[in-house]
Amino acid sequence: QVQLVESGGGSVQAGGSLRLSCAASGYTSGDTYSTKHMAWFRQAPGKEREGVAAFSRYGAGTYYIPSVKGRFTISRDNAKNTVYLQMNSLKPEDSAMYYCATRFTFDYSWYDERGYNYWGQGTQVTVSS
């Protein structure tokens, strides 16, 4: 069973930085999807969960929602089965619970959570003004 564990959340002031980590375990050699196809989502109170960043289908590129482009960077360490989200120049509107997820199909856009089957428990990010 695949397990994803996020860490690195916290409270920072606007303009600050955080680095989120997502440690994955339980993949087998037969798994088609792994850290190559993971993404970060977030959900603020009263709002729907939204995709924040993801790796492209063949792993060479990345996707970001416009509001975080240039400030956030998704990366991975394959040897550690860990995916990161470096968040710089944080804004109060970035406050949310952040989740990592593993994609299992490319039938949906990268930001559509229907394409993801394994989710972490989330890590809270709070940005104060």
GROMACS .gro file of N, CA, C and O in nm:
model
  516
    1GLN      N    1   0.084  -0.119   0.000
    1GLN     CA    2   0.000   0.000   0.000
    1GLN      C    3   0.088   0.125   0.000
    1GLN      O    4   0.176   0.139   0.084
    2VAL      N    5   0.062   0.213  -0.092
    2VAL     CA    6   0.140   0.336  -0.101
    2VAL      C    7   0.099   0.431   0.011
    2VAL      O    8  -0.020   0.449   0.038
    3GLN      N    9   0.197   0.489   0.075
    3GLN     CA   10   0.172   0.589   0.178
    3GLN      C   11   0.250   0.716   0.145
    3GLN      O   12   0.366   0.710   0.104
    4LEU      N   13   0.185   0.827   0.164
    4LEU     CA   14   0.247   0.958   0.143
    4LEU      C   15   0.240   1.036   0.272
    4LEU      O   16   0.133   1.048   0.331
    5VAL      N   17   0.352   1.090   0.314
    5VAL     CA   18   0.357   1.165   0.439
    5VAL      C   19   0.418   1.301   0.413
    5VAL      O   20   0.536   1.311   0.376
    6GLU      N   21   0.336   1.405   0.433
    6GLU     CA   22   0.384   1.542   0.414
    6GLU      C   23   0.443   1.597   0.543
    6GLU      O   24   0.403   1.557   0.653
    7SER      N   25   0.534   1.691   0.527
    7SER     CA   26   0.590   1.763   0.641
    7SER      C   27   0.641   1.897   0.592
    7SER      O   28   0.649   1.921   0.471
    8GLY      N   29   0.676   1.983   0.687
    8GLY     CA   30   0.736   2.110   0.651
    8GLY      C   31   0.644   2.230   0.660
    8GLY      O   32   0.688   2.344   0.640
    9GLY      N   33   0.518   2.207   0.687
    9GLY     CA   34   0.427   2.319   0.700
    9GLY      C   35   0.455   2.400   0.826
    9GLY      O   36   0.535   2.360   0.910
   10GLY      N   37   0.389   2.513   0.837
   10GLY     CA   38   0.407   2.597   0.954
   10GLY      C   39   0.348   2.734   0.933
   10GLY      O   40   0.273   2.757   0.837
   11SER      N   41   0.382   2.823   1.024
   11SER     CA   42   0.333   2.961   1.018
   11SER      C   43   0.449   3.053   0.986
   11SER      O   44   0.553   3.048   1.051
   12VAL      N   45   0.429   3.137   0.885
   12VAL     CA   46   0.531   3.234   0.847
   12VAL      C   47   0.465   3.367   0.815
   12VAL      O   48   0.344   3.374   0.792
   13GLN      N   49   0.545   3.469   0.811
   13GLN     CA   50   0.495   3.600   0.771
   13GLN      C   51   0.502   3.613   0.620
   13GLN      O   52   0.579   3.543   0.553
   14ALA      N   53   0.421   3.702   0.570
   14ALA     CA   54   0.421   3.726   0.425
   14ALA      C   55   0.563   3.760   0.379
   14ALA      O   56   0.635   3.835   0.446
   15GLY      N   57   0.599   3.703   0.265
   15GLY     CA   58   0.733   3.723   0.213
   15GLY      C   59   0.830   3.613   0.252
   15GLY      O   60   0.941   3.605   0.197
   16GLY      N   61   0.789   3.530   0.347
   16GLY     CA   62   0.876   3.423   0.394
   16GLY      C   63   0.873   3.302   0.303
   16GLY      O   64   0.806   3.300   0.199
   17SER      N   65   0.945   3.198   0.346
   17SER     CA   66   0.958   3.076   0.266
   17SER      C   67   0.934   2.953   0.352
   17SER      O   68   0.959   2.954   0.473
   18LEU      N   69   0.888   2.849   0.286
   18LEU     CA   70   0.876   2.718   0.347
   18LEU      C   71   0.910   2.613   0.241
   18LEU      O   72   0.888   2.637   0.122
   19ARG      N   73   0.958   2.500   0.286
   19ARG     CA   74   0.977   2.388   0.196
   19ARG      C   75   0.900   2.268   0.248
   19ARG      O   76   0.928   2.218   0.357
   20LEU      N   77   0.805   2.226   0.170
   20LEU     CA   78   0.726   2.108   0.204
   20LEU      C   79   0.792   1.984   0.147
   20LEU      O   80   0.851   1.988   0.039
   21SER      N   81   0.779   1.875   0.222
   21SER     CA   82   0.831   1.746   0.176
   21SER      C   83   0.718   1.645   0.175
   21SER      O   84   0.627   1.651   0.258
   22CYS      N   85   0.729   1.551   0.084
   22CYS     CA   86   0.632   1.442   0.077
   22CYS      C   87   0.711   1.313   0.057
   22CYS      O   88   0.767   1.291  -0.051
   23ALA      N   89   0.717   1.233   0.161
   23ALA     CA   90   0.790   1.106   0.155
   23ALA      C   91   0.693   0.995   0.116
   23ALA      O   92   0.590   0.976   0.181
   24ALA      N   93   0.729   0.925   0.011
   24ALA     CA   94   0.644   0.818  -0.041
   24ALA      C   95   0.704   0.682  -0.010
   24ALA      O   96   0.826   0.665  -0.015
   25SER      N   97   0.619   0.589   0.022
   25SER     CA   98   0.665   0.453   0.048
   25SER      C   99   0.559   0.355  -0.003
   25SER      O  100   0.443   0.393  -0.022
   26GLY      N  101   0.601   0.232  -0.023
   26GLY     CA  102   0.506   0.129  -0.062
   26GLY      C  103   0.499   0.102  -0.210
   26GLY      O  104   0.426   0.013  -0.253
   27TYR      N  105   0.572   0.180  -0.292
   27TYR     CA  106   0.571   0.150  -0.434
   27TYR      C  107   0.644   0.018  -0.457
   27TYR      O  108   0.741  -0.014  -0.390
   28THR      N  109   0.598  -0.056  -0.554
   28THR     CA  110   0.665  -0.180  -0.590
   28THR      C  111   0.731  -0.163  -0.727
   28THR      O  112   0.704  -0.066  -0.798
   29SER      N  113   0.812  -0.257  -0.763
   29SER     CA  114   0.883  -0.247  -0.889
   29SER      C  115   0.787  -0.249  -1.007
   29SER      O  116   0.820  -0.204  -1.116
   30GLY      N  117   0.666  -0.298  -0.984
   30GLY     CA  118   0.570  -0.304  -1.093
   30GLY      C  119   0.485  -0.180  -1.106
   30GLY      O  120   0.404  -0.168  -1.198
   31ASP      N  121   0.503  -0.083  -1.017
   31ASP     CA  122   0.421   0.037  -1.022
   31ASP      C  123   0.461   0.123  -1.140
   31ASP      O  124   0.577   0.155  -1.157
   32THR      N  125   0.363   0.159  -1.217
   32THR     CA  126   0.388   0.250  -1.328
   32THR      C  127   0.407   0.392  -1.279
   32THR      O  128   0.485   0.468  -1.334
   33TYR      N  129   0.333   0.426  -1.174
   33TYR     CA  130   0.336   0.563  -1.125
   33TYR      C  131   0.412   0.568  -0.994
   33TYR      O  132   0.402   0.481  -0.911
   34SER      N  133   0.487   0.671  -0.976
   34SER     CA  134   0.568   0.685  -0.856
   34SER      C  135   0.592   0.834  -0.833
   34SER      O  136   0.507   0.915  -0.864
   35THR      N  137   0.706   0.867  -0.777
   35THR     CA  138   0.733   1.008  -0.754
   35THR      C  139   0.744   1.085  -0.884
   35THR      O  140   0.739   1.207  -0.884
   36LYS      N  141   0.756   1.015  -0.998
   36LYS     CA  142   0.760   1.086  -1.126
   36LYS      C  143   0.629   1.157  -1.155
   36LYS      O  144   0.625   1.253  -1.229
   37HIS      N  145   0.523   1.106  -1.097
   37HIS     CA  146   0.391   1.156  -1.132
   37HIS      C  147   0.315   1.204  -1.009
   37HIS      O  148   0.200   1.171  -0.990
   38MET      N  149   0.382   1.279  -0.929
   38MET     CA  150   0.318   1.331  -0.811
   38MET      C  151   0.291   1.480  -0.826
   38MET      O  152   0.347   1.547  -0.913
   39ALA      N  153   0.204   1.528  -0.743
   39ALA     CA  154   0.164   1.668  -0.749
   39ALA      C  155   0.135   1.719  -0.609
   39ALA      O  156   0.119   1.642  -0.515
   40TRP      N  157   0.127   1.849  -0.601
   40TRP     CA  158   0.085   1.916  -0.478
   40TRP      C  159  -0.048   1.984  -0.501
   40TRP      O  160  -0.068   2.051  -0.603
   41PHE      N  161  -0.137   1.967  -0.407
   41PHE     CA  162  -0.266   2.035  -0.406
   41PHE      C  163  -0.276   2.114  -0.276
   41PHE      O  164  -0.200   2.093  -0.183
   42ARG      N  165  -0.375   2.202  -0.270
   42ARG     CA  166  -0.400   2.274  -0.147
   42ARG      C  167  -0.549   2.301  -0.135
   42ARG      O  168  -0.621   2.308  -0.235
   43GLN      N  169  -0.591   2.318  -0.010
   43GLN     CA  170  -0.731   2.349   0.016
   43GLN      C  171  -0.740   2.447   0.130
   43GLN      O  172  -0.695   2.418   0.242
   44ALA      N  173  -0.796   2.562   0.101
   44ALA     CA  174  -0.819   2.664   0.202
   44ALA      C  175  -0.960   2.646   0.258
   44ALA      O  176  -1.048   2.591   0.190
   45PRO      N  177  -0.984   2.693   0.381
   45PRO     CA  178  -1.118   2.679   0.440
   45PRO      C  179  -1.226   2.739   0.351
   45PRO      O  180  -1.212   2.852   0.301
   46GLY      N  181  -1.330   2.663   0.327
   46GLY     CA  182  -1.441   2.712   0.246
   46GLY      C  183  -1.418   2.709   0.097
   46GLY      O  184  -1.504   2.754   0.020
   47LYS      N  185  -1.304   2.658   0.055
   47LYS     CA  186  -1.273   2.653  -0.087
   47LYS      C  187  -1.249   2.510  -0.132
   47LYS      O  188  -1.222   2.422  -0.051
   48GLU      N  189  -1.260   2.488  -0.262
   48GLU     CA  190  -1.232   2.357  -0.317
   48GLU      C  191  -1.081   2.332  -0.320
   48GLU      O  192  -1.001   2.425  -0.328
   49ARG      N  193  -1.046   2.205  -0.319
   49ARG     CA  194  -0.905   2.170  -0.331
   49ARG      C  195  -0.858   2.202  -0.472
   49ARG      O  196  -0.930   2.174  -0.569
   50GLU      N  197  -0.741   2.260  -0.484
   50GLU     CA  198  -0.689   2.297  -0.615
   50GLU      C  199  -0.547   2.244  -0.634
   50GLU      O  200  -0.469   2.236  -0.540
   51GLY      N  201  -0.518   2.210  -0.759
   51GLY     CA  202  -0.384   2.169  -0.792
   51GLY      C  203  -0.291   2.289  -0.788
   51GLY      O  204  -0.327   2.398  -0.834
   52VAL      N  205  -0.172   2.271  -0.734
   52VAL     CA  206  -0.075   2.379  -0.721
   52VAL      C  207   0.043   2.358  -0.815
   52VAL      O  208   0.084   2.449  -0.886
   53ALA      N  209   0.097   2.237  -0.815
   53ALA     CA  210   0.215   2.208  -0.897
   53ALA      C  211   0.221   2.059  -0.924
   53ALA      O  212   0.178   1.979  -0.842
   54ALA      N  213   0.279   2.025  -1.037
   54ALA     CA  214   0.290   1.884  -1.074
   54ALA      C  215   0.402   1.866  -1.174
   54ALA      O  216   0.447   1.963  -1.238
   55PHE      N  217   0.444   1.740  -1.189
   55PHE     CA  218   0.539   1.706  -1.292
   55PHE      C  219   0.463   1.669  -1.418
   55PHE      O  220   0.353   1.617  -1.414
   56SER      N  221   0.524   1.696  -1.532
   56SER     CA  222   0.461   1.662  -1.658
   56SER      C  223   0.461   1.511  -1.676
   56SER      O  224   0.528   1.437  -1.603
   57ARG      N  225   0.387   1.464  -1.775
   57ARG     CA  226   0.365   1.321  -1.795
   57ARG      C  227   0.495   1.243  -1.806
   57ARG      O  228   0.507   1.134  -1.751
   58TYR      N  229   0.591   1.297  -1.878
   58TYR     CA  230   0.715   1.225  -1.898
   58TYR      C  231   0.826   1.272  -1.806
   58TYR      O  232   0.942   1.241  -1.825
   59GLY      N  233   0.785   1.351  -1.705
   59GLY     CA  234   0.877   1.386  -1.597
   59GLY      C  235   0.975   1.495  -1.626
   59GLY      O  236   1.048   1.537  -1.536
   60ALA      N  237   0.979   1.546  -1.748
   60ALA     CA  238   1.081   1.644  -1.781
   60ALA      C  239   1.040   1.786  -1.747
   60ALA      O  240   1.125   1.873  -1.732
   61GLY      N  241   0.912   1.810  -1.740
   61GLY     CA  242   0.863   1.945  -1.717
   61GLY      C  243   0.778   1.953  -1.593
   61GLY      O  244   0.755   1.853  -1.523
   62THR      N  245   0.734   2.073  -1.564
   62THR     CA  246   0.651   2.097  -1.447
   62THR      C  247   0.535   2.189  -1.483
   62THR      O  248   0.543   2.265  -1.581
   63TYR      N  249   0.431   2.182  -1.404
   63TYR     CA  250   0.315   2.268  -1.418
   63TYR      C  251   0.292   2.342  -1.288
   63TYR      O  252   0.315   2.288  -1.180
   64TYR      N  253   0.241   2.463  -1.302
   64TYR     CA  254   0.205   2.543  -1.186
   64TYR      C  255   0.079   2.621  -1.217
   64TYR      O  256   0.054   2.661  -1.330
   65ILE      N  257   0.001   2.646  -1.113
   65ILE     CA  258  -0.109   2.738  -1.133
   65ILE      C  259  -0.052   2.879  -1.141
   65ILE      O  260   0.053   2.908  -1.081
   66PRO      N  261  -0.117   2.967  -1.215
   66PRO     CA  262  -0.061   3.100  -1.238
   66PRO      C  263  -0.027   3.177  -1.109
   66PRO      O  264   0.073   3.249  -1.104
   67SER      N  265  -0.105   3.158  -1.005
   67SER     CA  266  -0.085   3.238  -0.884
   67SER      C  267   0.044   3.203  -0.810
   67SER      O  268   0.088   3.281  -0.725
   68VAL      N  269   0.104   3.088  -0.840
   68VAL     CA  270   0.227   3.050  -0.769
   68VAL      C  271   0.348   3.044  -0.861
   68VAL      O  272   0.462   3.027  -0.814
   69LYS      N  273   0.325   3.057  -0.989
   69LYS     CA  274   0.435   3.047  -1.085
   69LYS      C  275   0.539   3.155  -1.056
   69LYS      O  276   0.506   3.271  -1.034
   70GLY      N  277   0.666   3.113  -1.052
   70GLY     CA  278   0.772   3.206  -1.022
   70GLY      C  279   0.804   3.214  -0.875
   70GLY      O  280   0.910   3.267  -0.836
   71ARG      N  281   0.715   3.161  -0.791
   71ARG     CA  282   0.737   3.164  -0.645
   71ARG      C  283   0.755   3.023  -0.589
   71ARG      O  284   0.830   3.005  -0.492
   72PHE      N  285   0.686   2.926  -0.645
   72PHE     CA  286   0.692   2.788  -0.597
   72PHE      C  287   0.771   2.704  -0.696
   72PHE      O  288   0.767   2.726  -0.817
   73THR      N  289   0.839   2.602  -0.642
   73THR     CA  290   0.914   2.509  -0.726
   73THR      C  291   0.891   2.367  -0.676
   73THR      O  292   0.915   2.338  -0.558
   74ILE      N  293   0.845   2.281  -0.765
   74ILE     CA  294   0.830   2.139  -0.732
   74ILE      C  295   0.955   2.065  -0.777
   74ILE      O  296   1.010   2.094  -0.884
   75SER      N  297   1.003   1.975  -0.693
   75SER     CA  298   1.121   1.897  -0.728
   75SER      C  299   1.110   1.761  -0.662
   75SER      O  300   1.018   1.736  -0.583
   76ARG      N  301   1.202   1.673  -0.692
   76ARG     CA  302   1.197   1.540  -0.634
   76ARG      C  303   1.337   1.485  -0.619
   76ARG      O  304   1.430   1.523  -0.689
   77ASP      N  305   1.348   1.393  -0.523
   77ASP     CA  306   1.469   1.316  -0.502
   77ASP      C  307   1.429   1.170  -0.518
   77ASP      O  308   1.370   1.111  -0.428
   78ASN      N  309   1.458   1.113  -0.633
   78ASN     CA  310   1.414   0.977  -0.661
   78ASN      C  311   1.476   0.876  -0.566
   78ASN      O  312   1.412   0.777  -0.528
   79ALA      N  313   1.599   0.900  -0.526
   79ALA     CA  314   1.666   0.807  -0.436
   79ALA      C  315   1.596   0.801  -0.301
   79ALA      O  316   1.597   0.697  -0.234
   80LYS      N  317   1.536   0.911  -0.262
   80LYS     CA  318   1.466   0.917  -0.134
   80LYS      C  319   1.317   0.901  -0.148
   80LYS      O  320   1.244   0.907  -0.047
   81ASN      N  321   1.269   0.884  -0.271
   81ASN     CA  322   1.125   0.876  -0.295
   81ASN      C  323   1.052   0.993  -0.230
   81ASN      O  324   0.948   0.976  -0.164
   82THR      N  325   1.108   1.110  -0.248
   82THR     CA  326   1.053   1.229  -0.184
   82THR      C  327   1.032   1.339  -0.286
   82THR      O  328   1.116   1.360  -0.374
   83VAL      N  329   0.921   1.405  -0.273
   83VAL     CA  330   0.888   1.521  -0.356
   83VAL      C  331   0.883   1.645  -0.268
   83VAL      O  332   0.839   1.637  -0.152
   84TYR      N  333   0.928   1.755  -0.321
   84TYR     CA  334   0.935   1.879  -0.244
   84TYR      C  335   0.853   1.989  -0.312
   84TYR      O  336   0.828   1.987  -0.432
   85LEU      N  337   0.815   2.085  -0.231
   85LEU     CA  338   0.756   2.208  -0.282
   85LEU      C  339   0.822   2.323  -0.210
   85LEU      O  340   0.796   2.347  -0.092
   86GLN      N  341   0.911   2.390  -0.280
   86GLN     CA  342   0.975   2.510  -0.225
   86GLN      C  343   0.883   2.628  -0.251
   86GLN      O  344   0.848   2.656  -0.366
   87MET      N  345   0.847   2.696  -0.144
   87MET     CA  346   0.754   2.808  -0.155
   87MET      C  347   0.822   2.934  -0.106
   87MET      O  348   0.858   2.944   0.012
   88ASN      N  349   0.841   3.028  -0.196
   88ASN     CA  350   0.904   3.156  -0.164
   88ASN      C  351   0.804   3.270  -0.180
   88ASN      O  352   0.699   3.253  -0.244
   89SER      N  353   0.839   3.382  -0.124
   89SER     CA  354   0.753   3.502  -0.134
   89SER      C  355   0.608   3.468  -0.101
   89SER      O  356   0.516   3.505  -0.174
   90LEU      N  357   0.590   3.401   0.009
   90LEU     CA  358   0.457   3.356   0.046
   90LEU      C  359   0.363   3.472   0.073
   90LEU      O  360   0.403   3.578   0.123
   91LYS      N  361   0.237   3.451   0.039
   91LYS     CA  362   0.133   3.551   0.057
   91LYS      C  363   0.023   3.494   0.147
   91LYS      O  364   0.007   3.371   0.154
   92PRO      N  365  -0.053   3.578   0.212
   92PRO     CA  366  -0.162   3.527   0.297
   92PRO      C  367  -0.257   3.435   0.220
   92PRO      O  368  -0.309   3.339   0.278
   93GLU      N  369  -0.278   3.462   0.093
   93GLU     CA  370  -0.369   3.378   0.014
   93GLU      C  371  -0.312   3.240  -0.016
   93GLU      O  372  -0.382   3.154  -0.070
   94ASP      N  373  -0.185   3.216   0.020
   94ASP     CA  374  -0.128   3.081   0.007
   94ASP      C  375  -0.163   2.993   0.126
   94ASP      O  376  -0.134   2.873   0.126
   95SER      N  377  -0.222   3.052   0.229
   95SER     CA  378  -0.259   2.975   0.348
   95SER      C  379  -0.359   2.867   0.312
   95SER      O  380  -0.463   2.894   0.251
   96ALA      N  381  -0.326   2.746   0.349
   96ALA     CA  382  -0.412   2.632   0.316
   96ALA      C  383  -0.350   2.505   0.373
   96ALA      O  384  -0.236   2.506   0.421
   97MET      N  385  -0.427   2.397   0.366
   97MET     CA  386  -0.372   2.266   0.391
   97MET      C  387  -0.314   2.217   0.259
   97MET      O  388  -0.384   2.221   0.156
   98TYR      N  389  -0.191   2.174   0.261
   98TYR     CA  390  -0.124   2.128   0.141
   98TYR      C  391  -0.114   1.975   0.142
   98TYR      O  392  -0.075   1.916   0.243
   99TYR      N  393  -0.147   1.916   0.028
   99TYR     CA  394  -0.146   1.771   0.013
   99TYR      C  395  -0.058   1.730  -0.105
   99TYR      O  396  -0.057   1.798  -0.208
  100CYS      N  397   0.010   1.618  -0.090
  100CYS     CA  398   0.073   1.560  -0.207
  100CYS      C  399  -0.012   1.440  -0.251
  100CYS      O  400  -0.085   1.382  -0.171
  101ALA      N  401   0.000   1.408  -0.378
  101ALA     CA  402  -0.081   1.300  -0.433
  101ALA      C  403  -0.008   1.233  -0.548
  101ALA      O  404   0.073   1.296  -0.616
  102THR      N  405  -0.041   1.106  -0.568
  102THR     CA  406   0.017   1.029  -0.677
  102THR      C  407  -0.085   1.013  -0.788
  102THR      O  408  -0.198   0.971  -0.763
  103ARG      N  409  -0.042   1.044  -0.910
  103ARG     CA  410  -0.130   1.034  -1.025
  103ARG      C  411  -0.136   0.891  -1.075
  103ARG      O  412  -0.035   0.822  -1.081
  104PHE      N  413  -0.256   0.847  -1.113
  104PHE     CA  414  -0.269   0.711  -1.164
  104PHE      C  415  -0.323   0.705  -1.306
  104PHE      O  416  -0.325   0.599  -1.367
  105THR      N  417  -0.366   0.819  -1.359
  105THR     CA  418  -0.415   0.822  -1.495
  105THR      C  419  -0.391   0.960  -1.555
  105THR      O  420  -0.390   1.060  -1.481
  106PHE      N  421  -0.374   0.963  -1.683
  106PHE     CA  422  -0.358   1.090  -1.753
  106PHE      C  423  -0.484   1.126  -1.832
  106PHE      O  424  -0.479   1.205  -1.925
  107ASP      N  425  -0.594   1.066  -1.793
  107ASP     CA  426  -0.721   1.098  -1.857
  107ASP      C  427  -0.775   1.234  -1.814
  107ASP      O  428  -0.870   1.285  -1.875
  108TYR      N  429  -0.719   1.290  -1.712
  108TYR     CA  430  -0.761   1.421  -1.662
  108TYR      C  431  -0.643   1.517  -1.662
  108TYR      O  432  -0.528   1.476  -1.664
  109SER      N  433  -0.673   1.645  -1.658
  109SER     CA  434  -0.568   1.745  -1.650
  109SER      C  435  -0.491   1.731  -1.520
  109SER      O  436  -0.544   1.678  -1.422
  110TRP      N  437  -0.370   1.782  -1.518
  110TRP     CA  438  -0.284   1.762  -1.402
  110TRP      C  439  -0.343   1.819  -1.274
  110TRP      O  440  -0.312   1.773  -1.165
  111TYR      N  441  -0.426   1.919  -1.286
  111TYR     CA  442  -0.482   1.986  -1.169
  111TYR      C  443  -0.617   1.927  -1.127
  111TYR      O  444  -0.680   1.976  -1.033
  112ASP      N  445  -0.661   1.825  -1.195
  112ASP     CA  446  -0.789   1.761  -1.165
  112ASP      C  447  -0.764   1.644  -1.070
  112ASP      O  448  -0.699   1.546  -1.106
  113GLU      N  449  -0.817   1.654  -0.949
  113GLU     CA  450  -0.787   1.553  -0.848
  113GLU      C  451  -0.842   1.416  -0.881
  113GLU      O  452  -0.802   1.317  -0.819
  114ARG      N  453  -0.930   1.407  -0.979
  114ARG     CA  454  -0.981   1.275  -1.017
  114ARG      C  455  -0.872   1.186  -1.076
  114ARG      O  456  -0.887   1.065  -1.084
  115GLY      N  457  -0.761   1.245  -1.115
  115GLY     CA  458  -0.652   1.167  -1.171
  115GLY      C  459  -0.554   1.115  -1.069
  115GLY      O  460  -0.455   1.051  -1.105
  116TYR      N  461  -0.584   1.135  -0.942
  116TYR     CA  462  -0.491   1.097  -0.835
  116TYR      C  463  -0.558   0.999  -0.741
  116TYR      O  464  -0.674   1.016  -0.703
  117ASN      N  465  -0.484   0.896  -0.702
  117ASN     CA  466  -0.546   0.794  -0.619
  117ASN      C  467  -0.487   0.783  -0.479
  117ASN      O  468  -0.554   0.734  -0.389
  118TYR      N  469  -0.365   0.824  -0.459
  118TYR     CA  470  -0.306   0.819  -0.326
  118TYR      C  471  -0.281   0.962  -0.277
  118TYR      O  472  -0.229   1.046  -0.352
  119TRP      N  473  -0.320   0.988  -0.153
  119TRP     CA  474  -0.309   1.121  -0.095
  119TRP      C  475  -0.243   1.114   0.042
  119TRP      O  476  -0.264   1.017   0.116
  120GLY      N  477  -0.167   1.217   0.074
  120GLY     CA  478  -0.115   1.228   0.209
  120GLY      C  479  -0.219   1.288   0.301
  120GLY      O  480  -0.329   1.324   0.259
  121GLN      N  481  -0.180   1.303   0.427
  121GLN     CA  482  -0.274   1.355   0.527
  121GLN      C  483  -0.278   1.507   0.529
  121GLN      O  484  -0.367   1.566   0.589
  122GLY      N  485  -0.182   1.569   0.466
  122GLY     CA  486  -0.179   1.715   0.457
  122GLY      C  487  -0.088   1.779   0.560
  122GLY      O  488  -0.062   1.724   0.666
  123THR      N  489  -0.040   1.896   0.526
  123THR     CA  490   0.039   1.977   0.617
  123THR      C  491  -0.007   2.121   0.605
  123THR      O  492  -0.027   2.171   0.495
  124GLN      N  493  -0.028   2.185   0.718
  124GLN     CA  494  -0.089   2.319   0.721
  124GLN      C  495   0.016   2.427   0.697
  124GLN      O  496   0.123   2.427   0.758
  125VAL      N  497  -0.019   2.518   0.609
  125VAL     CA  498   0.063   2.637   0.584
  125VAL      C  499  -0.021   2.759   0.617
  125VAL      O  500  -0.132   2.776   0.564
  126THR      N  501   0.031   2.845   0.705
  126THR     CA  502  -0.039   2.967   0.743
  126THR      C  503   0.054   3.085   0.721
  126THR      O  504   0.165   3.087   0.776
  127VAL      N  505   0.009   3.180   0.642
  127VAL     CA  506   0.090   3.298   0.611
  127VAL      C  507   0.018   3.420   0.665
  127VAL      O  508  -0.096   3.448   0.627
  128SER      N  509   0.084   3.492   0.752
  128SER     CA  510   0.024   3.611   0.812
  128SER      C  511   0.076   3.737   0.744
  128SER      O  512   0.189   3.742   0.697
  129SER      N  513  -0.010   3.838   0.743
  129SER     CA  514   0.028   3.963   0.675
  129SER      C  515   0.101   4.056   0.769
  129SER      O  516   0.106   4.036   0.889
   0.00000   0.00000   0.00000
